[in-house]
Short mmCIF file of C-alpha atoms and ligand atoms in Angstrom, two decimals:
data_model
loop_
_atom_site.label_atom_id
_atom_site.label_comp_id
_atom_site.label_asym_id
_atom_site.label_seq_id
_atom_site.Cartn_x
_atom_site.Cartn_y
_atom_site.Cartn_z
CA MET L 1 -6.81 11.32 -51.85
CA LYS L 2 -5.87 13.99 -49.54
CA LEU L 3 -3.02 12.59 -47.63
CA LEU L 4 -0.81 11.87 -50.93
CA GLU L 5 -1.82 15.20 -52.27
CA SER L 6 -0.24 16.70 -48.85
CA ILE L 7 2.82 14.01 -49.37
CA ARG L 8 3.59 15.44 -52.99
CA GLU L 9 3.28 19.20 -51.58
CA LYS L 10 5.46 18.15 -48.94
CA VAL L 11 8.38 16.47 -51.53
CA VAL L 12 7.80 19.46 -54.13
CA ALA L 13 8.10 21.87 -51.10
CA MET L 14 11.48 20.55 -49.51
CA ASP L 15 12.93 18.96 -53.40
CA GLY L 16 11.09 21.54 -55.72
CA GLU L 17 13.83 22.02 -58.68
CA GLN L 18 14.80 17.90 -58.87
CA ASP L 19 11.76 17.50 -61.14
CA GLU L 20 12.31 13.97 -62.51
CA PHE L 21 11.97 13.20 -59.06
CA ILE L 22 8.86 14.66 -58.71
CA GLN L 23 8.20 12.97 -61.96
CA ALA L 24 8.81 9.31 -60.45
CA VAL L 25 6.99 10.09 -57.20
CA ASP L 26 4.16 11.53 -58.72
CA GLU L 27 3.38 8.41 -60.91
CA VAL L 28 3.77 6.09 -57.61
CA LEU L 29 1.36 7.94 -55.49
CA GLU L 30 -1.09 8.32 -57.98
CA SER L 31 -1.20 4.51 -58.47
CA LEU L 32 -1.05 4.17 -54.73
CA GLU L 33 -4.27 5.80 -53.60
CA GLN L 34 -6.58 2.89 -53.88
CA VAL L 35 -3.91 1.21 -51.36
CA ALA L 36 -3.99 3.98 -48.83
CA ALA L 37 -7.57 3.76 -48.56
CA LYS L 38 -7.63 -0.27 -48.23
CA TYR L 39 -4.73 0.01 -45.63
CA PRO L 40 -5.02 2.18 -42.80
CA LYS L 41 -2.30 1.02 -40.76
CA TYR L 42 0.38 2.05 -43.75
CA VAL L 43 -1.31 5.54 -43.54
CA GLU L 44 -1.07 5.20 -39.37
CA ALA L 45 2.58 3.98 -39.97
CA GLY L 46 3.29 6.98 -41.99
CA ILE L 47 4.70 4.57 -44.52
CA PHE L 48 3.81 6.84 -47.66
CA GLU L 49 5.43 9.91 -46.20
CA ARG L 50 8.78 7.88 -45.07
CA ILE L 51 8.99 6.06 -48.33
CA VAL L 52 9.58 9.11 -50.56
CA GLU L 53 12.26 10.42 -48.17
CA PRO L 54 15.94 8.28 -48.77
CA GLU L 55 17.45 7.02 -45.52
CA ARG L 56 20.75 8.56 -46.12
CA GLN L 57 22.15 10.63 -49.10
CA ILE L 58 25.82 10.61 -49.85
CA MET L 59 27.46 13.44 -51.62
CA PHE L 60 30.95 13.75 -51.95
CA ARG L 61 34.36 15.41 -54.01
CA VAL L 62 35.94 13.52 -56.68
CA SER L 63 38.98 14.70 -57.72
CA TRP L 64 41.20 12.48 -60.14
CA VAL L 65 44.36 14.30 -62.85
CA ASP L 66 43.76 13.57 -66.25
CA ASP L 67 46.53 12.09 -68.58
CA ASN L 68 47.92 16.01 -69.31
CA GLY L 69 48.34 16.39 -65.64
CA LYS L 70 45.61 18.28 -64.95
CA VAL L 71 43.22 18.13 -61.56
CA ARG L 72 39.79 17.47 -62.59
CA VAL L 73 36.85 17.44 -59.87
CA ASN L 74 33.45 15.73 -60.10
CA ARG L 75 30.53 15.21 -57.93
CA GLY L 76 29.91 11.54 -56.49
CA PHE L 77 26.42 10.36 -55.04
CA ARG L 78 24.94 7.31 -53.55
CA VAL L 79 21.51 7.63 -52.16
CA GLN L 80 20.84 4.93 -50.06
CA PHE L 81 17.02 4.94 -50.29
CA ASN L 82 15.12 2.33 -48.56
CA SER L 83 16.59 -0.76 -46.79
CA ALA L 84 13.27 -2.53 -45.42
CA ILE L 85 13.55 -5.75 -47.52
CA GLY L 86 17.41 -5.99 -48.18
CA PRO L 87 20.60 -4.28 -48.61
CA TYR L 88 20.44 -1.36 -50.89
CA LYS L 89 21.20 -2.11 -54.40
CA GLY L 90 21.44 -0.41 -57.32
CA GLY L 91 23.39 0.98 -60.25
CA LEU L 92 26.08 3.94 -60.63
CA ARG L 93 25.50 6.08 -63.58
CA LEU L 94 28.43 7.97 -65.25
CA HIS L 95 26.85 10.63 -67.09
CA PRO L 96 27.46 14.61 -67.61
CA SER L 97 23.50 15.19 -66.79
CA VAL L 98 23.81 13.44 -62.99
CA LYS L 99 22.58 15.52 -60.47
CA LEU L 100 21.02 14.56 -57.17
CA GLY L 101 17.57 14.60 -58.26
CA THR L 102 18.64 12.30 -61.27
CA VAL L 103 19.91 9.85 -58.31
CA LYS L 104 17.01 10.37 -56.16
CA PHE L 105 14.60 9.23 -59.37
CA LEU L 106 16.08 6.10 -59.76
CA GLY L 107 16.80 5.37 -56.44
CA PHE L 108 13.42 5.60 -55.93
CA GLU L 109 12.15 3.68 -58.80
CA GLN L 110 14.86 1.41 -57.67
CA ILE L 111 13.09 0.52 -54.60
CA PHE L 112 9.45 -1.03 -56.39
CA LYS L 113 11.49 -2.82 -59.23
CA ASN L 114 13.94 -4.65 -56.48
CA SER L 115 11.07 -5.62 -54.56
CA LEU L 116 9.33 -7.30 -58.09
CA THR L 117 11.81 -9.39 -58.48
CA GLY L 118 10.94 -11.02 -55.30
CA LEU L 119 14.58 -11.18 -53.95
CA PRO L 120 15.69 -9.70 -51.01
CA MET L 121 17.42 -6.24 -52.14
CA GLY L 122 16.52 -2.69 -50.86
CA GLY L 123 16.87 0.44 -53.14
CA GLY L 124 19.72 2.84 -53.68
CA LYS L 125 21.37 4.47 -56.76
CA GLY L 126 24.33 6.56 -57.05
CA GLY L 127 26.69 7.77 -59.81
CA SER L 128 28.96 11.13 -60.95
CA ASP L 129 28.59 13.90 -63.73
CA PHE L 130 31.64 12.37 -64.85
CA ASP L 131 31.85 11.89 -68.46
CA PRO L 132 33.81 8.87 -69.59
CA LYS L 133 33.20 9.57 -73.46
CA GLY L 134 36.71 10.55 -74.90
CA LYS L 135 38.33 9.58 -71.91
CA SER L 136 41.55 7.03 -72.22
CA ASP L 137 41.38 4.10 -70.03
CA ASN L 138 43.95 5.63 -67.37
CA GLU L 139 41.72 8.12 -66.88
CA VAL L 140 38.64 6.36 -66.62
CA MET L 141 40.80 4.20 -63.98
CA ARG L 142 41.64 6.90 -62.00
CA PHE L 143 38.41 8.62 -61.69
CA CYS L 144 37.02 5.02 -60.80
CA GLN L 145 40.05 4.81 -58.06
CA SER L 146 39.51 8.34 -56.38
CA PHE L 147 35.44 7.56 -56.37
CA MET L 148 35.42 4.48 -54.94
CA THR L 149 38.28 5.51 -51.96
CA GLU L 150 35.57 7.88 -50.80
CA LEU L 151 32.39 5.44 -51.67
CA GLN L 152 34.11 2.20 -49.87
CA ARG L 153 33.05 3.82 -46.61
CA HIS L 154 29.50 3.35 -47.14
CA ILE L 155 28.66 0.04 -48.82
CA GLY L 156 29.49 -3.34 -47.99
CA PRO L 157 28.15 -7.08 -49.44
CA ASN L 158 25.25 -6.81 -46.51
CA THR L 159 24.88 -2.85 -46.60
CA ASP L 160 24.84 -1.47 -50.11
CA VAL L 161 25.85 -3.39 -53.51
CA PRO L 162 26.17 -1.32 -56.37
CA ALA L 163 26.22 -2.12 -59.95
CA GLY L 164 26.39 -0.63 -63.76
CA ASP L 165 23.75 1.67 -65.19
CA ILE L 166 24.47 4.47 -67.98
CA GLY L 167 28.34 4.97 -68.39
CA THR L 168 29.26 2.07 -66.00
CA GLY L 169 29.80 -1.03 -67.39
CA GLY L 170 32.48 -4.22 -67.08
CA ARG L 171 35.70 -1.82 -67.34
CA GLU L 172 34.29 0.72 -64.75
CA ILE L 173 32.96 -2.01 -62.50
CA GLY L 174 36.87 -3.85 -62.93
CA TYR L 175 38.44 -0.74 -61.50
CA MET L 176 36.13 0.34 -58.99
CA TYR L 177 36.09 -3.33 -57.34
CA GLY L 178 40.32 -3.60 -57.59
CA GLN L 179 39.90 -0.47 -55.47
CA TYR L 180 37.90 -1.58 -52.87
CA LYS L 181 39.64 -4.85 -52.46
CA ARG L 182 42.71 -2.74 -52.39
CA LEU L 183 41.57 -0.41 -49.82
CA ARG L 184 39.60 -2.91 -47.32
CA ASN L 185 41.58 -6.08 -47.87
CA ASP L 186 38.05 -8.13 -48.30
CA PHE L 187 37.59 -9.87 -51.70
CA THR L 188 33.78 -9.77 -51.43
CA GLY L 189 30.53 -9.29 -53.46
CA VAL L 190 30.60 -5.64 -52.83
CA LEU L 191 29.81 -4.88 -56.52
CA THR L 192 28.04 -6.33 -59.14
CA GLY L 193 28.30 -6.80 -63.07
CA LYS L 194 31.73 -8.09 -62.32
CA GLY L 195 34.07 -9.83 -64.75
CA LEU L 196 33.81 -13.48 -65.14
CA THR L 197 36.93 -13.88 -63.56
CA PHE L 198 36.81 -12.47 -60.42
CA GLY L 199 32.73 -13.44 -59.01
CA GLY L 200 30.76 -12.05 -61.80
CA SER L 201 27.61 -13.92 -62.96
CA LEU L 202 26.87 -15.37 -66.43
CA VAL L 203 24.07 -13.12 -68.28
CA ARG L 204 24.74 -10.17 -66.14
CA THR L 205 25.61 -8.53 -69.40
CA GLU L 206 22.81 -9.69 -70.92
CA ALA L 207 20.62 -9.71 -68.20
CA THR L 208 18.36 -6.24 -68.76
CA GLY L 209 18.28 -6.41 -72.47
CA TYR L 210 17.28 -10.48 -72.73
CA GLY L 211 14.80 -9.84 -69.45
CA LEU L 212 13.14 -7.15 -71.39
CA CYS L 213 12.20 -9.53 -74.10
CA TYR L 214 11.12 -12.06 -71.64
CA PHE L 215 9.16 -9.36 -70.05
CA THR L 216 7.49 -8.03 -73.71
CA ASP L 217 7.19 -11.80 -74.76
CA GLU L 218 4.66 -12.14 -71.66
CA MET L 219 2.93 -9.00 -72.44
CA LEU L 220 2.33 -10.35 -75.69
CA LYS L 221 1.59 -13.61 -74.99
CA ALA L 222 -1.27 -12.45 -72.67
CA LYS L 223 -2.79 -11.10 -76.01
CA GLY L 224 -2.52 -14.23 -77.81
CA ASN L 225 0.39 -12.71 -79.83
CA SER L 226 4.22 -13.04 -80.13
CA PHE L 227 7.88 -11.42 -81.09
CA GLU L 228 7.02 -13.79 -84.56
CA GLY L 229 7.70 -11.63 -87.30
CA LYS L 230 7.30 -8.21 -85.68
CA THR L 231 9.23 -5.45 -87.10
CA VAL L 232 11.11 -3.40 -83.87
CA VAL L 233 12.28 -0.22 -83.00
CA ILE L 234 15.04 -0.06 -80.07
CA SER L 235 16.49 3.01 -78.72
CA GLY L 236 20.35 3.43 -77.68
CA SER L 237 22.89 1.41 -78.47
CA GLY L 238 24.61 0.53 -75.18
CA ASN L 239 24.24 -2.60 -72.78
CA VAL L 240 20.76 -3.04 -72.50
CA ALA L 241 19.83 -1.89 -76.38
CA ILE L 242 22.52 -4.53 -77.39
CA TYR L 243 21.12 -7.53 -75.55
CA ALA L 244 17.69 -6.60 -76.71
CA THR L 245 18.53 -6.52 -80.06
CA GLU L 246 19.90 -10.00 -79.77
CA LYS L 247 16.92 -11.61 -78.04
CA THR L 248 14.19 -9.90 -80.23
CA THR L 249 15.90 -11.40 -83.20
CA GLU L 250 16.47 -14.79 -81.23
CA LEU L 251 12.45 -14.45 -80.50
CA GLY L 252 11.63 -13.93 -84.43
CA GLY L 253 11.51 -10.43 -84.55
CA LYS L 254 13.42 -7.87 -86.71
CA VAL L 255 15.05 -4.79 -85.06
CA VAL L 256 15.60 -1.87 -88.11
CA ALA L 257 16.66 0.88 -85.60
CA LEU L 258 19.17 1.87 -83.08
CA SER L 259 20.24 5.19 -81.92
CA ASP L 260 22.88 7.17 -79.56
CA SER L 261 22.33 10.69 -78.13
CA SER L 262 23.59 12.03 -81.82
CA GLY L 263 21.32 10.45 -84.05
CA TYR L 264 19.69 7.17 -85.43
CA ILE L 265 20.30 4.53 -87.99
CA TYR L 266 17.81 2.73 -89.88
CA HIS L 267 18.17 -0.88 -91.68
CA GLU L 268 15.40 -2.01 -93.45
CA LYS L 269 16.85 -6.01 -93.87
CA GLY L 270 17.72 -5.50 -89.86
CA ILE L 271 20.42 -4.54 -87.85
CA ASP L 272 23.91 -6.26 -87.87
CA LEU L 273 24.23 -6.85 -84.18
CA LYS L 274 27.88 -8.09 -84.45
CA LEU L 275 29.04 -4.77 -86.20
CA VAL L 276 27.03 -2.80 -83.46
CA GLN L 277 28.97 -4.76 -80.60
CA GLN L 278 32.08 -3.94 -82.51
CA LEU L 279 31.64 -0.39 -83.00
CA LYS L 280 29.87 0.30 -79.39
CA GLU L 281 31.51 -2.42 -77.24
CA VAL L 282 35.13 -2.90 -78.24
CA GLU L 283 35.79 0.36 -80.19
CA ARG L 284 33.71 2.97 -78.22
CA LYS L 285 32.76 4.29 -81.52
CA ARG L 286 29.27 6.56 -82.76
CA ILE L 287 26.59 4.80 -84.28
CA LYS L 288 26.90 7.03 -87.27
CA GLU L 289 29.76 4.83 -88.29
CA TYR L 290 27.49 2.09 -89.06
CA VAL L 291 26.40 3.47 -92.35
CA LYS L 292 30.04 3.09 -93.72
CA HIS L 293 29.54 -0.64 -93.31
CA HIS L 294 26.50 -0.87 -94.90
CA PRO L 295 25.69 1.44 -97.73
CA ASP L 296 22.14 0.32 -97.62
CA ALA L 297 21.61 1.52 -94.42
CA GLN L 298 20.50 5.64 -93.35
CA TYR L 299 21.79 7.53 -90.74
CA HIS L 300 19.77 10.40 -89.54
CA GLU L 301 20.91 13.27 -87.13
CA GLY L 302 18.81 13.51 -83.69
CA SER L 303 17.82 10.63 -81.59
CA THR L 304 14.10 11.42 -80.90
CA GLY L 305 13.65 10.89 -84.74
CA ILE L 306 13.93 6.97 -84.22
CA TRP L 307 10.21 7.13 -83.06
CA ASN L 308 8.85 7.89 -86.64
CA VAL L 309 10.07 4.62 -87.84
CA LYS L 310 7.09 2.32 -88.29
CA CYS L 311 7.23 -0.52 -86.08
CA ASP L 312 5.38 -3.15 -84.14
CA ILE L 313 6.89 -3.13 -81.18
CA ALA L 314 9.35 0.23 -79.52
CA LEU L 315 11.50 -0.66 -76.80
CA PRO L 316 13.14 2.37 -75.41
CA CYS L 317 16.49 1.56 -74.01
CA ALA L 318 18.45 4.93 -73.59
CA THR L 319 17.43 7.39 -70.96
CA GLN L 320 14.71 9.16 -69.11
CA ASN L 321 12.09 11.24 -71.13
CA GLU L 322 13.06 10.16 -74.58
CA LEU L 323 9.58 9.37 -75.84
CA ASP L 324 7.60 12.20 -75.41
CA LYS L 325 3.64 12.56 -76.15
CA GLN L 326 4.13 13.59 -79.92
CA SER L 327 6.59 10.60 -80.62
CA ALA L 328 3.90 8.45 -78.72
CA GLU L 329 1.00 9.69 -81.20
CA THR L 330 3.45 8.65 -83.73
CA LEU L 331 3.97 4.97 -82.63
CA VAL L 332 0.04 5.21 -81.95
CA LYS L 333 -0.56 5.94 -85.62
CA ASN L 334 2.11 3.64 -87.32
CA GLY L 335 0.36 0.96 -85.94
CA CYS L 336 2.22 0.15 -82.94
CA ILE L 337 0.90 -2.70 -80.64
CA ALA L 338 3.26 -2.70 -77.90
CA VAL L 339 5.59 -0.36 -75.85
CA ALA L 340 8.36 -1.71 -73.01
CA GLU L 341 10.84 -0.14 -71.36
CA GLY L 342 14.24 -1.09 -71.19
CA ALA L 343 15.45 2.42 -69.64
CA ASN L 344 14.32 3.94 -66.54
CA MET L 345 11.21 6.32 -67.25
CA PRO L 346 11.82 6.68 -70.19
CA THR L 347 8.12 7.74 -71.68
CA THR L 348 6.87 11.07 -70.28
CA PRO L 349 3.57 11.09 -68.56
CA ASP L 350 1.23 12.23 -71.27
CA ALA L 351 3.03 9.85 -73.75
CA ILE L 352 2.23 7.28 -71.31
CA GLU L 353 -1.30 8.47 -71.48
CA VAL L 354 -1.56 8.31 -74.90
CA LEU L 355 -0.39 4.58 -75.22
CA GLN L 356 -2.59 3.19 -72.65
CA LYS L 357 -5.92 5.32 -74.06
CA ASN L 358 -5.13 4.16 -77.50
CA GLY L 359 -4.79 0.44 -76.34
CA VAL L 360 -1.20 0.01 -76.75
CA LEU L 361 0.39 -2.60 -74.38
CA TYR L 362 2.69 -0.69 -72.02
CA GLY L 363 5.35 -2.21 -69.86
CA PRO L 364 6.79 0.05 -67.31
CA GLY L 365 10.72 0.35 -67.05
CA LYS L 366 10.38 -0.75 -63.03
CA ALA L 367 8.88 -4.04 -64.07
CA ALA L 368 10.27 -4.48 -67.65
CA ASN L 369 13.83 -3.65 -67.28
CA ALA L 370 14.48 -5.73 -63.32
CA GLY L 371 16.03 -8.57 -65.11
CA GLY L 372 19.32 -6.60 -64.70
CA VAL L 373 18.80 -5.80 -61.19
CA ALA L 374 17.48 -9.47 -60.82
CA THR L 375 20.39 -11.19 -62.06
CA SER L 376 23.14 -8.75 -59.79
CA GLY L 377 20.68 -10.47 -57.16
CA LEU L 378 21.73 -13.92 -58.40
CA GLU L 379 25.41 -12.68 -58.78
CA MET L 380 25.03 -11.76 -54.94
CA CYS L 381 23.75 -14.94 -54.53
CA GLN L 382 26.63 -16.95 -56.47
CA ASN L 383 28.98 -15.13 -54.68
CA SER L 384 27.87 -16.02 -50.77
CA ALA L 385 27.58 -19.67 -51.77
CA ARG L 386 31.05 -19.09 -53.41
CA TYR L 387 29.88 -21.06 -56.10
CA SER L 388 28.95 -20.09 -59.79
CA TRP L 389 25.85 -21.71 -61.95
CA SER L 390 26.00 -22.20 -65.64
CA PHE L 391 24.70 -19.58 -68.27
CA GLU L 392 21.47 -21.81 -69.05
CA GLU L 393 20.73 -21.95 -65.24
CA VAL L 394 21.20 -18.47 -64.56
CA ASP L 395 19.11 -17.54 -68.11
CA GLU L 396 16.33 -19.86 -66.74
CA LYS L 397 16.08 -18.16 -63.44
CA LEU L 398 15.93 -14.75 -65.04
CA LYS L 399 13.28 -15.87 -67.38
CA GLN L 400 11.13 -17.07 -64.31
CA ILE L 401 11.58 -13.84 -62.69
CA MET L 402 10.18 -11.88 -65.32
CA ALA L 403 7.41 -14.05 -65.58
CA ASP L 404 6.53 -13.85 -62.30
CA ILE L 405 6.62 -10.12 -62.39
CA TYR L 406 4.51 -9.82 -65.21
CA LYS L 407 1.93 -12.21 -63.24
CA LYS L 408 2.36 -9.86 -60.49
CA SER L 409 2.07 -7.05 -61.91
CA SER L 410 -1.03 -8.03 -63.93
CA GLU L 411 -2.62 -9.53 -61.18
CA ALA L 412 -2.54 -6.37 -58.89
CA ALA L 413 -3.88 -4.18 -61.82
CA GLU L 414 -6.93 -6.73 -62.06
CA GLU L 415 -7.49 -6.60 -58.33
CA PHE L 416 -7.13 -2.92 -58.14
CA GLY L 417 -9.86 -2.42 -60.86
CA GLN L 418 -7.79 -1.47 -64.01
CA PRO L 419 -6.91 -4.78 -65.89
CA ASP L 420 -3.86 -4.10 -68.36
CA ASN L 421 -3.04 -0.95 -66.20
CA LEU L 422 1.00 -2.42 -65.92
CA VAL L 423 1.79 0.58 -64.20
CA LEU L 424 -1.34 0.50 -61.18
CA GLY L 425 -0.06 -3.17 -61.10
CA ALA L 426 3.66 -2.86 -61.14
CA ASN L 427 3.82 -0.16 -58.45
CA ILE L 428 0.95 -1.69 -56.11
CA ALA L 429 2.93 -5.06 -56.27
CA GLY L 430 6.34 -3.75 -55.66
CA PHE L 431 4.99 -1.33 -52.93
CA LEU L 432 3.05 -3.85 -50.96
CA LYS L 433 6.20 -6.10 -50.00
CA ILE L 434 7.88 -2.83 -49.00
CA ALA L 435 5.14 -1.38 -46.85
CA GLU L 436 4.63 -4.70 -44.89
CA ALA L 437 8.14 -5.09 -44.30
CA MET L 438 8.42 -1.31 -42.98
CA TYR L 439 5.25 -2.03 -40.99
CA ALA L 440 6.90 -4.86 -39.10
CA GLN L 441 10.27 -3.29 -38.58
CA GLY L 442 8.51 -0.32 -36.59
CA VAL L 443 9.38 3.32 -37.16
CA ALA L 444 13.16 2.59 -37.49
CA TYR L 445 13.91 5.24 -39.90
P1 LIG T 1 24.96 2.45 -71.84
O1 LIG T 1 25.79 3.74 -71.30
O2 LIG T 1 25.49 1.48 -72.09
O3 LIG T 1 24.22 3.04 -72.93
C1 LIG T 1 23.63 4.23 -73.15
C2 LIG T 1 22.84 4.36 -74.20
O4 LIG T 1 21.67 5.30 -74.19
C3 LIG T 1 23.91 4.82 -75.40
O5 LIG T 1 23.28 4.51 -76.44
C4 LIG T 1 23.72 6.30 -75.11
O6 LIG T 1 24.04 7.14 -76.20
C5 LIG T 1 22.71 6.64 -74.74
N1 LIG T 1 21.99 7.72 -74.37
C6 LIG T 1 22.51 8.01 -72.61
N2 LIG T 1 22.09 9.06 -72.08
C7 LIG T 1 21.60 9.96 -73.08
C8 LIG T 1 21.00 11.27 -73.27
N3 LIG T 1 20.70 12.07 -72.71
N4 LIG T 1 20.14 11.47 -74.13
C9 LIG T 1 19.81 10.17 -75.70
N5 LIG T 1 20.77 9.31 -75.86
C10 LIG T 1 21.35 8.66 -74.39
O7 LIG T 1 23.67 2.15 -70.68
P2 LIG T 1 22.75 1.01 -70.48
O8 LIG T 1 22.48 0.48 -71.57
O9 LIG T 1 23.27 0.33 -69.52
O10 LIG T 1 21.24 1.83 -69.81
C11 LIG T 1 20.33 2.12 -70.69
C12 LIG T 1 19.19 2.52 -69.80
O11 LIG T 1 18.57 1.23 -69.57
C13 LIG T 1 19.39 3.83 -68.75
O12 LIG T 1 18.02 4.32 -68.53
C14 LIG T 1 19.76 2.74 -67.70
O13 LIG T 1 19.46 3.47 -66.47
C15 LIG T 1 18.61 1.53 -67.82
N6 LIG T 1 18.78 0.54 -67.01
C16 LIG T 1 19.88 -0.20 -67.46
C17 LIG T 1 20.24 -1.66 -66.80
C18 LIG T 1 21.76 -2.05 -66.46
O14 LIG T 1 21.88 -3.27 -66.34
N7 LIG T 1 22.49 -1.64 -67.42
C19 LIG T 1 19.33 -2.00 -66.13
C20 LIG T 1 18.07 -1.52 -65.97
C21 LIG T 1 17.97 -0.28 -66.68
P3 LIG T 1 25.51 8.00 -76.18
O15 LIG T 1 26.54 6.83 -76.30
O16 LIG T 1 25.66 8.88 -77.18
O17 LIG T 1 25.50 8.83 -74.77
O1 LIG T 2 18.17 0.69 -63.28
C1 LIG T 2 18.86 -0.62 -63.07
O2 LIG T 2 18.09 -1.41 -62.39
C2 LIG T 2 20.72 -0.80 -62.89
N1 LIG T 2 20.86 -0.36 -63.56
C3 LIG T 2 20.95 -2.03 -62.53
C4 LIG T 2 21.10 -2.02 -61.16
C5 LIG T 2 21.66 -3.40 -60.36
O3 LIG T 2 22.34 -3.34 -59.37
O4 LIG T 2 22.42 -4.33 -61.00
#
């Protein structure tokens, strides 16, 4: 459709160097062509033009002093993308690769993902090019305090509620929360993923990985299949990968490979998750160390080699564009039946095409990894009520939300003439709620 093409051209003209953002926009706009034709009122109200432009973008200097007394300078970001259905909500990524375009792609995806959860959360994302790797706890604390000293002006429990992402886990959220409270003298649910002693929710730590498996299970069930007896490959070995491994195993699958950005491990008899947790969550070591404890496992340099491991189900849980066309072809050749994304945008567009053309069930991140932010929404809910639910209560709600997301996405795919195309279905189902809210609120932004 001409309209969507011209919107794309405008985005490219303004921000052509933000390739990850353009990639995310392209996928969504392509899915929305039929929606634009069906709902001319959204075209007239400029919804499509408005949704690709963040409501607000904040960039700031973050200075801190390292353990040697040297002054270090990083760049901080918060992109407040869309508040049509609730306060901005989304994680903070701490990784040296973070640029404005990275945060924009993540914030854009977050709009649709959060909408799919059914909870009242707008879309946002933030972060910094700070690298927590190799830093002492004190250095991480000083960075987080400096980062929050500026960020606190822009966020609040009814305005914008950040959380974790790559490089931001419980430790970083704790330091940031402490600084927010100190500066604002306000004990409030301004961040999610908090520790359980100060307002965190049970299951938030596990939520993205568990939710991914609940979603994948729904995808498999719809085809009369399940995790039972399946060989599963999971990339990454961080928060999402660890709890995806745990739930896969509980559901009867066997995880045989995990990775980090340096390489991957293969353990035919199944990954020893307790060891991975000790190495990664406690000691913050490299995945390579695993083979020192299990001589029958193998370590291979280079993270993308993990897709050569034969499997029935692949769950990319590391980072964007980590699964390319060639890897997708290898997965198909090896008989893989399902790919579901724990990470955000891990599969390249040409790889998605290969998977879909070959009948591999494919669960896009916006739908499949929404369990993390959904449980953040449940944390906000408990904070507002000054109450906390049991592990079982939160887990049950998470399971229900993931089943609902699968249902909404597959029904939209069906309605728009491409049953099984969950990319189309998730994008459309996520979009329609936002569009209706923006339409009803007039041209406010
Ligand atoms: P963690 O920081 O806990 O773990 C990240 C993992 O991915 C590590 O194993 C890391 O390896 C690997 N990784 C990171 N960057 C790269 C890279 N450039 N190349 C190769 N490997 C890389 O993060 P999470 O587990 O929280 O996040 C993983 C993915 O899931 C991200 O895409 C994130 O956006 C997404 N996600 C996270 C949610 C959450 O609740 N945490 C919710 C929804 C999505 P190394 O240690 O070598 O860097
Ligand atoms: O990508 C994501 O959905 C997250 N990193 C979680 C965001 C959140 O607010 O819990």
